PDB file of C-alpha atoms in Angstrom:
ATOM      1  CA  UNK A  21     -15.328  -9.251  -8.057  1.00  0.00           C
ATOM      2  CA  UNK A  22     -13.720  -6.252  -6.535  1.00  0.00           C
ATOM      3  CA  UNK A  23     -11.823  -4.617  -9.276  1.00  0.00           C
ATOM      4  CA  UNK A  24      -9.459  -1.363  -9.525  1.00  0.00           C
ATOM      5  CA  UNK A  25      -8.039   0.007 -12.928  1.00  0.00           C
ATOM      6  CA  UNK A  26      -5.926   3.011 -13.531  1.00  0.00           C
ATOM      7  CA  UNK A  27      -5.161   4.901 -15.943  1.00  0.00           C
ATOM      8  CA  UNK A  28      -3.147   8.158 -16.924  1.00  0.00           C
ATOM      9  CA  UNK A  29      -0.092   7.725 -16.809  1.00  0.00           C
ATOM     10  CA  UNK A  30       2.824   8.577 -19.142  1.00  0.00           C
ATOM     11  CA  UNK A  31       5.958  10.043 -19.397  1.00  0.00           C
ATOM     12  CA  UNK A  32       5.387  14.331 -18.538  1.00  0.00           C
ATOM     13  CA  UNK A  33       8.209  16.944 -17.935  1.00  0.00           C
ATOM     14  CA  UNK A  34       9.122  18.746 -14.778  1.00  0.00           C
ATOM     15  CA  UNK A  35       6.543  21.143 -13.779  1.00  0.00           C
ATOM     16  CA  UNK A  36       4.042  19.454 -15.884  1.00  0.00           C
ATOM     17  CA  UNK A  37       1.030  18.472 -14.723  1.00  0.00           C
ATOM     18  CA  UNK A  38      -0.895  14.764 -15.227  1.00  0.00           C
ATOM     19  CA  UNK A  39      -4.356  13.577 -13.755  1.00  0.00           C
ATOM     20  CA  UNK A  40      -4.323   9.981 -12.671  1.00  0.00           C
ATOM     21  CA  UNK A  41      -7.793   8.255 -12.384  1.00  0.00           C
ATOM     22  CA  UNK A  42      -8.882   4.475 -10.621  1.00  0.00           C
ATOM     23  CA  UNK A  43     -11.996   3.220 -12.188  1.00  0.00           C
ATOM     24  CA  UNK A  44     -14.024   0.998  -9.215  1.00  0.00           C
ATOM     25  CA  UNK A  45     -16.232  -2.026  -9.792  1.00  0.00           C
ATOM     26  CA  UNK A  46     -17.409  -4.545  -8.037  1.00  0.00           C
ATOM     27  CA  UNK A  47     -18.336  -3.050  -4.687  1.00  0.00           C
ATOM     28  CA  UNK A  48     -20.269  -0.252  -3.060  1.00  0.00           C
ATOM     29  CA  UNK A  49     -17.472   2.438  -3.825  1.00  0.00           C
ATOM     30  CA  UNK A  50     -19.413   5.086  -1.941  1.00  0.00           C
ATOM     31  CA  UNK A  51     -19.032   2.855   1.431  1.00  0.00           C
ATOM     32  CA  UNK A  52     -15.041   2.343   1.395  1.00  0.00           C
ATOM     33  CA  UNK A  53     -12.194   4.496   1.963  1.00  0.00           C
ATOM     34  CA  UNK A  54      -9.713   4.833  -1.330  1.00  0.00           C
ATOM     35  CA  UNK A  55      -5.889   5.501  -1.539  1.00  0.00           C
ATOM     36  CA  UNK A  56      -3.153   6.221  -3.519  1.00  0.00           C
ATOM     37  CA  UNK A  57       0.573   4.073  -3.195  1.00  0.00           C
ATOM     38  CA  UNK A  58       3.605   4.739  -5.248  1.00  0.00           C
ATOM     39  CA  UNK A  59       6.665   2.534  -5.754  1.00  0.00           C
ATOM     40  CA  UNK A  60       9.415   4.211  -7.391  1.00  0.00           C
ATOM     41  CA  UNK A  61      11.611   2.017  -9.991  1.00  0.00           C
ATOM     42  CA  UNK A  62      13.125  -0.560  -7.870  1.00  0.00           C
ATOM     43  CA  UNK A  63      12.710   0.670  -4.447  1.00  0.00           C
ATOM     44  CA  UNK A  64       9.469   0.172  -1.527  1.00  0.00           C
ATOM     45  CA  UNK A  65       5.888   1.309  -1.369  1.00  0.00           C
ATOM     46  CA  UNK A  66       5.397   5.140  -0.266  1.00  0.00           C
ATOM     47  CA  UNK A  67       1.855   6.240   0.647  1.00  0.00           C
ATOM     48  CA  UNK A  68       0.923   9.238  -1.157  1.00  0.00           C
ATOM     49  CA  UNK A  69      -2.600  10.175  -0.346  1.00  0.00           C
ATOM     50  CA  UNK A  70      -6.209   8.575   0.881  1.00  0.00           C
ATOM     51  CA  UNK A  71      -9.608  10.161   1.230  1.00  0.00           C
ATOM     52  CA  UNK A  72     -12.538   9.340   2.948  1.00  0.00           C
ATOM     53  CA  UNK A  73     -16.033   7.169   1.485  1.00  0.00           C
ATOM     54  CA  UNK A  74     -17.444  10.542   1.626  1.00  0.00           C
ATOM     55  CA  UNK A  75     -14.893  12.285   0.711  1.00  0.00           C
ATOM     56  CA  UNK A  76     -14.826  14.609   3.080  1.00  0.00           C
ATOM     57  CA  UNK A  77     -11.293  13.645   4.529  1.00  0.00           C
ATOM     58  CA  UNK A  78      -8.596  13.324   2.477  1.00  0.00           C
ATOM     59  CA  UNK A  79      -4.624  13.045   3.624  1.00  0.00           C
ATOM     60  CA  UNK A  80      -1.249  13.420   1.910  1.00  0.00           C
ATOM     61  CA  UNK A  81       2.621  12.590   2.413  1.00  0.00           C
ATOM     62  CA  UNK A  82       4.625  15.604   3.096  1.00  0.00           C
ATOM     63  CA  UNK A  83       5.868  14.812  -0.253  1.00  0.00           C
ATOM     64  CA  UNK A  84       3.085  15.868  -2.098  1.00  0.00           C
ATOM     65  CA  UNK A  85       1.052  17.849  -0.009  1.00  0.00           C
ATOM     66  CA  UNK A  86       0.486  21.140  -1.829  1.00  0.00           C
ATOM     67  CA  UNK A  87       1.109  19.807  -5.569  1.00  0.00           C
ATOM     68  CA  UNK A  88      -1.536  16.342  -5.530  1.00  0.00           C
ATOM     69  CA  UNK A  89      -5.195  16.221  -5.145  1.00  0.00           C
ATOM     70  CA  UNK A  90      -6.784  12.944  -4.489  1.00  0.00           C
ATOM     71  CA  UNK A  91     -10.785  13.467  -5.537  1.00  0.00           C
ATOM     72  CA  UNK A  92     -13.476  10.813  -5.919  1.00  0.00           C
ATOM     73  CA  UNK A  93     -16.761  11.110  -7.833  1.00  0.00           C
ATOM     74  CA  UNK A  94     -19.329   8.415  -6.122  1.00  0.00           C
ATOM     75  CA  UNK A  95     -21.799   8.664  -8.859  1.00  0.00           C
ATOM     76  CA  UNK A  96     -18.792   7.391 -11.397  1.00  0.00           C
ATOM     77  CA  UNK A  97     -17.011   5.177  -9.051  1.00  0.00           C
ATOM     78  CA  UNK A  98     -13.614   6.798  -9.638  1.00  0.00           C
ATOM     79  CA  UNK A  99     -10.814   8.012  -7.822  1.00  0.00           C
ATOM     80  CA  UNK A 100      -9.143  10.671  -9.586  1.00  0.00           C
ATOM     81  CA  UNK A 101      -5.194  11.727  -8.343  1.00  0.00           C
ATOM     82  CA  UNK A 102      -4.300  15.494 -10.150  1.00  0.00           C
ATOM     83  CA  UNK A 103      -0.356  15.946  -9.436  1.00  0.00           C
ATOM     84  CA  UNK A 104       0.566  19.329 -10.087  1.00  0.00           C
ATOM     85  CA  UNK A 105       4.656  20.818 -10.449  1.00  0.00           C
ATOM     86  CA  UNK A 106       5.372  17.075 -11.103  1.00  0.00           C
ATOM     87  CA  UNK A 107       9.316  16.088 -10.250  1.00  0.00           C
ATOM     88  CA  UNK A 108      11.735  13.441 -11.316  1.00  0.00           C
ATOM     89  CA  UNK A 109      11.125  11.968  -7.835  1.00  0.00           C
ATOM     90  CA  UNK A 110       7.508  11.379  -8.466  1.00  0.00           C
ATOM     91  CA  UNK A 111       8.513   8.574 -11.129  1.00  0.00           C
ATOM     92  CA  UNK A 112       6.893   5.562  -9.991  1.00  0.00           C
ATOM     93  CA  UNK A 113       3.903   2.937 -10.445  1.00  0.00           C
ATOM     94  CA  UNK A 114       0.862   4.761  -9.009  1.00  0.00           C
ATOM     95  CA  UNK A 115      -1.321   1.918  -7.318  1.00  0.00           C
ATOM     96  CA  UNK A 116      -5.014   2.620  -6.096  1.00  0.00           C
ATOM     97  CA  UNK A 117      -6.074   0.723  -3.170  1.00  0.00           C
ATOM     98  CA  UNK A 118      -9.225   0.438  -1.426  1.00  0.00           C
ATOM     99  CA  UNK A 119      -9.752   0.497   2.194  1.00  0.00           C
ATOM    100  CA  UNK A 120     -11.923  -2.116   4.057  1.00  0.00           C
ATOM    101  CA  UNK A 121     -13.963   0.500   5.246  1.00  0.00           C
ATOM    102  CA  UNK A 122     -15.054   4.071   5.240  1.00  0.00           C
ATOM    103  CA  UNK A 123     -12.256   5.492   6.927  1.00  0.00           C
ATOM    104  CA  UNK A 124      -8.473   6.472   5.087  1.00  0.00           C
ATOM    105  CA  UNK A 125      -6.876   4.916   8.158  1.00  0.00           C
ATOM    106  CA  UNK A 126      -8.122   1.383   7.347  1.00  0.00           C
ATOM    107  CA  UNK A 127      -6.095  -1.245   5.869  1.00  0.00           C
ATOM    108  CA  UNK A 128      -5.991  -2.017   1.865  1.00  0.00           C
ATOM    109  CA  UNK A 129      -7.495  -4.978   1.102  1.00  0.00           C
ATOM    110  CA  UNK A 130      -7.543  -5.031  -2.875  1.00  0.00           C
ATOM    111  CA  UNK A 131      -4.367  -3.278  -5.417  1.00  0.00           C
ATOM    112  CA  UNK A 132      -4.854  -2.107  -8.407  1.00  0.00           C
ATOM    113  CA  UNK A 133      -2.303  -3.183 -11.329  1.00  0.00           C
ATOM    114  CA  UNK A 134      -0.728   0.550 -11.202  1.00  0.00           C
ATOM    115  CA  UNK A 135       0.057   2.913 -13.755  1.00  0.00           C
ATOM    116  CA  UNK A 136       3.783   4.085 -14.516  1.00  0.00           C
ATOM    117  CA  UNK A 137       4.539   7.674 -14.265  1.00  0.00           C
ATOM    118  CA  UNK A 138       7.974   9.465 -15.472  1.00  0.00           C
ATOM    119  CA  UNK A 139       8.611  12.508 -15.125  1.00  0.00           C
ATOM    120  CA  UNK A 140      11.802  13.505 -17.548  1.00  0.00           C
ATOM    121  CA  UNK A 141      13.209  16.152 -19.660  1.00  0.00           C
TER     122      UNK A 141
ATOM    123  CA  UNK B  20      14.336   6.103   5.065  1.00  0.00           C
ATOM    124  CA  UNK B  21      11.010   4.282   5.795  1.00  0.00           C
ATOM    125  CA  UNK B  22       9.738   5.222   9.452  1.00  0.00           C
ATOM    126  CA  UNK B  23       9.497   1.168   9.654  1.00  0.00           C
ATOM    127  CA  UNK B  24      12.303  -0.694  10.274  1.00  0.00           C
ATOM    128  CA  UNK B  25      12.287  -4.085   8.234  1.00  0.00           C
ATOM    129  CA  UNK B  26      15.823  -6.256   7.649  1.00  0.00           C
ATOM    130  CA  UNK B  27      16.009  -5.636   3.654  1.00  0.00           C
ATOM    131  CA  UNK B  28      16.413  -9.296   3.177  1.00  0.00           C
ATOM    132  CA  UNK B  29      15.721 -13.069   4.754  1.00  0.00           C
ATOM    133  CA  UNK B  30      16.283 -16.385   3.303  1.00  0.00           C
ATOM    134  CA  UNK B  31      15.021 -20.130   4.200  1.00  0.00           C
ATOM    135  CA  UNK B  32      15.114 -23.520   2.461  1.00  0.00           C
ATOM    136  CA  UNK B  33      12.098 -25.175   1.655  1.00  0.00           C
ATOM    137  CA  UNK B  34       9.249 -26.335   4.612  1.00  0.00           C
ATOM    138  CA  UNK B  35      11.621 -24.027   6.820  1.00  0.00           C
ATOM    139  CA  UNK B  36      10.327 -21.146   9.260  1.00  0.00           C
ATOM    140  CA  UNK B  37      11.325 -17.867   8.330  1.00  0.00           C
ATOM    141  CA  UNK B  38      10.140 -14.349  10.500  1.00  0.00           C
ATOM    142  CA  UNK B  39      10.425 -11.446   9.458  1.00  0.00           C
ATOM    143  CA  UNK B  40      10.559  -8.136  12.187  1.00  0.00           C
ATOM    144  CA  UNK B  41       9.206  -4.834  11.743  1.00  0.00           C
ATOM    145  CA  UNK B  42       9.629  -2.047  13.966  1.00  0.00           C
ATOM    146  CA  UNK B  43       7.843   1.616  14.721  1.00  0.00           C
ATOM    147  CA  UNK B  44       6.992   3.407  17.621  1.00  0.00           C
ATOM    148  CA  UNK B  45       4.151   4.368  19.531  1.00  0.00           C
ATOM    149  CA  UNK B  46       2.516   6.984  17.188  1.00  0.00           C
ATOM    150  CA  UNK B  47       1.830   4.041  14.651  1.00  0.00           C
ATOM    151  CA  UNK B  48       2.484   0.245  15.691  1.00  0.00           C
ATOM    152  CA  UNK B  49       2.267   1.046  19.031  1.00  0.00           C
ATOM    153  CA  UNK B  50      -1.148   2.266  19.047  1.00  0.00           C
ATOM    154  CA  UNK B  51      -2.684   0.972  15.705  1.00  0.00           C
ATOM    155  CA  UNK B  52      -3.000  -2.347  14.095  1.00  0.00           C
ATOM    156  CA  UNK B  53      -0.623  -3.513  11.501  1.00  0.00           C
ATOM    157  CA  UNK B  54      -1.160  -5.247   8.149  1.00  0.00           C
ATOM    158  CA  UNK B  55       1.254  -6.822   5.778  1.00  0.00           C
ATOM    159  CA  UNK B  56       1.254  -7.311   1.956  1.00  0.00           C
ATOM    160  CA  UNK B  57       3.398  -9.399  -0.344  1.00  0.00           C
ATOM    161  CA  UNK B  58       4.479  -8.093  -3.489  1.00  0.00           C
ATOM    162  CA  UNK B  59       5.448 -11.162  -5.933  1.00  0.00           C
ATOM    163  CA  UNK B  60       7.807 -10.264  -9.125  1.00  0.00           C
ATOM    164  CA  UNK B  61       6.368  -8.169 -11.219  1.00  0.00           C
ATOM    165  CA  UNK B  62       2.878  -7.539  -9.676  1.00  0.00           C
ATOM    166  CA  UNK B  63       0.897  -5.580  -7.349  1.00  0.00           C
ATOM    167  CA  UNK B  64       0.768  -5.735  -3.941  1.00  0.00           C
ATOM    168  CA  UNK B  65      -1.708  -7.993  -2.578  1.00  0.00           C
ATOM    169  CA  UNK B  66      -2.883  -8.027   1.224  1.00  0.00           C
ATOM    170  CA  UNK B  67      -1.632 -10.853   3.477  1.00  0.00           C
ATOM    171  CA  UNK B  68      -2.123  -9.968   6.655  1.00  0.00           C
ATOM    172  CA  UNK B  69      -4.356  -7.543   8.472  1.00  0.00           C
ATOM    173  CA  UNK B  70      -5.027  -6.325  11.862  1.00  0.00           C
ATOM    174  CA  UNK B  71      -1.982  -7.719  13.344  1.00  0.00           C
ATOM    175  CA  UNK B  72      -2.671 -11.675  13.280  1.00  0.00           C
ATOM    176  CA  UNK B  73      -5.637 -12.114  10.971  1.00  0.00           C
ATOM    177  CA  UNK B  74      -5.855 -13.576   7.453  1.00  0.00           C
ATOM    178  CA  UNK B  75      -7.695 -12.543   4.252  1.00  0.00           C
ATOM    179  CA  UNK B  76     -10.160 -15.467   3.186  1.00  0.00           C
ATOM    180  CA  UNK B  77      -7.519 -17.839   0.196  1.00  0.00           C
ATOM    181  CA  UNK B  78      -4.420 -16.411   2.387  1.00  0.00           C
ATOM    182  CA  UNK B  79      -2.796 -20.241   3.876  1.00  0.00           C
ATOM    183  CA  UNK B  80      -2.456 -20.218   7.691  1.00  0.00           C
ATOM    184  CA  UNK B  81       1.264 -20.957   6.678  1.00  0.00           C
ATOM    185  CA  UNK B  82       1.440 -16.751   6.499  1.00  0.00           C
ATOM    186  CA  UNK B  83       0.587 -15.908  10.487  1.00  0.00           C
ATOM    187  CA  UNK B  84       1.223 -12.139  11.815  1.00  0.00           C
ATOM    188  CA  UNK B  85       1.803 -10.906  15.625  1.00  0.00           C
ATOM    189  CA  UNK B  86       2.232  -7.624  17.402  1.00  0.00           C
ATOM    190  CA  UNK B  87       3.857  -6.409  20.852  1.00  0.00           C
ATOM    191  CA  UNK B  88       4.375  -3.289  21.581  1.00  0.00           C
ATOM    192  CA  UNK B  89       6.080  -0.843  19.113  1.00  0.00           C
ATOM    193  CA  UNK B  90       7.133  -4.269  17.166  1.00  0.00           C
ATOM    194  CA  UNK B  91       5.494  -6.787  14.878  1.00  0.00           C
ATOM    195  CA  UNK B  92       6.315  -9.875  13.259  1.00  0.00           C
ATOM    196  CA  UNK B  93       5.320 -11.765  10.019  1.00  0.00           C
ATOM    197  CA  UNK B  94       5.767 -15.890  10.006  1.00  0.00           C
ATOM    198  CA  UNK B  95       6.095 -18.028   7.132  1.00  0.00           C
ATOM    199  CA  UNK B  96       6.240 -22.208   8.066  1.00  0.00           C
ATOM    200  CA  UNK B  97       6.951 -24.701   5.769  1.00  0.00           C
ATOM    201  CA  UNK B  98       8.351 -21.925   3.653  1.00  0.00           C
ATOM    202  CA  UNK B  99       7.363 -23.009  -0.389  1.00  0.00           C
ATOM    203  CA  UNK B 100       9.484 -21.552  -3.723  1.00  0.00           C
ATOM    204  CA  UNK B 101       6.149 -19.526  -4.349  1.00  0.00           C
ATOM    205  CA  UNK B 102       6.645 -17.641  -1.540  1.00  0.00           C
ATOM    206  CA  UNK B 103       9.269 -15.921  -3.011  1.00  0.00           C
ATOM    207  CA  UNK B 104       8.519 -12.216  -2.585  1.00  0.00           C
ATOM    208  CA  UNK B 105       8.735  -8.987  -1.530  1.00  0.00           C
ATOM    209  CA  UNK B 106       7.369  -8.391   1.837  1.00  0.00           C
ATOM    210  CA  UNK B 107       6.020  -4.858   3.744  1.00  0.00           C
ATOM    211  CA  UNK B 108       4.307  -4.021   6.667  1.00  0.00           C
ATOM    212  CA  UNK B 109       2.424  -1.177   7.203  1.00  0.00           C
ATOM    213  CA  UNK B 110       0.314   0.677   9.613  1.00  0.00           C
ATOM    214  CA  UNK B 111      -1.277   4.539  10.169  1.00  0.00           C
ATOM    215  CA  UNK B 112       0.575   6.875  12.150  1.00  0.00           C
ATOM    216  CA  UNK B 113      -1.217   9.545  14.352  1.00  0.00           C
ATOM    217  CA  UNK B 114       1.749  12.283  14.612  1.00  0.00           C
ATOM    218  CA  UNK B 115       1.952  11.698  10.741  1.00  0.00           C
ATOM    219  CA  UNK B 116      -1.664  11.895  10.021  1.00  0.00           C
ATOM    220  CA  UNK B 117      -0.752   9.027   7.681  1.00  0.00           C
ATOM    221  CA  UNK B 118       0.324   5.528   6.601  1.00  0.00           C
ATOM    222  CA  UNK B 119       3.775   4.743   6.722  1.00  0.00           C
ATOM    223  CA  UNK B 120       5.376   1.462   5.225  1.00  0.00           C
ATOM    224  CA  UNK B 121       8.440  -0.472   6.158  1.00  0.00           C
ATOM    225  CA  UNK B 122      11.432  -0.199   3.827  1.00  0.00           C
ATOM    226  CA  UNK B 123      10.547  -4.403   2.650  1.00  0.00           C
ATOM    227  CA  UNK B 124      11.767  -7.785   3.305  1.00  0.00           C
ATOM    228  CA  UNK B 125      12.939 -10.195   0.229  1.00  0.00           C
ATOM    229  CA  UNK B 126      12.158 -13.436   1.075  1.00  0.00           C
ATOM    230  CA  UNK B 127      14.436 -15.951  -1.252  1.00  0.00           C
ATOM    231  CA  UNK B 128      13.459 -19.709  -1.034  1.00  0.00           C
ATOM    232  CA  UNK B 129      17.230 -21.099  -1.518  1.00  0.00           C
TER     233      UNK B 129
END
């Protein structure tokens, strides 16, 4: 059974930094594609960032390119998120998502449960 | 403002048909496949629909999805009080080098 569990969230300040991380069982991890969604309180589902099986390609929103680094570690089967110069418009449930297959362009075909993130003073 | 258009809301008694619209443009509908996912209350997004008109295995062929153009289009028959959700479509945009979602549908059984 394909299962996807996050963890690190919390409640940071602006600027702060926090590392989100997707444990992976189940499944091959190496062979599929991984991504980050967020849904901020209340509103729709924003992508935020995907990377390749490999790990070699990796994507982000315009949103977040510059501050978050999506990372994976094969040999653990985790997906690791580190948001940098966090804002109060990065508040939201941060879902990891696989991909069907290798590449970040594929669809999600199993959530995670998501882990909340606030970022207030 | 999501880059796909979905109405924010749709409603249908029960064993109605209710559809509900999303619309792009040629750098991601147009020219990549679409999948949808249904959010109930309180949970995660689960897939529903994927590459345009197919069906995850435990999905019922009650939930069908099509695609023309820069358009596609989710179908619910013999609509049931558990379908009662949140609704998105989705698909990867080349100009964005990205995924971009539709804003969501809720779907009320009345």
């Amino acid at each position: 059974e394909v299962q996807l569990v996050e963890s690190g969230g919390g409640l940071v300040q602006p600027g702060e930094s926090l590392t989100l991380s997707c444990a992976a069982t189940g499944f091959t991890f190496s062979s599929n594609a991984m991504t980050w969604v967020r849904q901020a309180p209340g509103k729709g589902l924003e992508w935020v960032s995907g990377i390749s099986a490999g790990g070699g390609s990796t994507f982000y929103a315009d949103s977040v390119k510059g501050r978050f680094t999506i990372s994976r570690d094969n040999s653990k089967t985790t997906l690791y998120l580190q948001m940098n110069s966090l804002r109060a418009e990065d508040t939201a449930v941060y879902y990891c998502t696989r991909s069907r297959y290798s590449n970040a362009w594929d669809y999600f075909d199993y959530w995670g449960q998501g882990t909340l993130v606030t970022v207030s003073s | 403002q999501s880059v796909l258009t979905q109405p924010p809301s749709a409603s249908g008694t029960p064993g109605q048909r209710v559809a509900i619209s999303c619309s792009g443009s040629s750098s991601d509908i147009g020219g990549k496949t679409i999948s949808w996912y249904q959010q109930l209350p309180g949970t995660a997004p689960k897939l529903l629909i994927y590459s345009n008109d197919h069906r995850p295995s435990g999905v019922p062929d009650r939930f069908s999805g099509s695609k023309s153009g820069t358009s596609a289009s989710l179908a619910i028959s013999g609509l049931q009080s558990e379908d009662e959700a949140d609704y998105y479509c989705a698909a990867w945009d080349d100009s964005l080098n990205g995924w971009v979602f539709g804003g969501g549908t809720k779907l009320t059984v009345l």
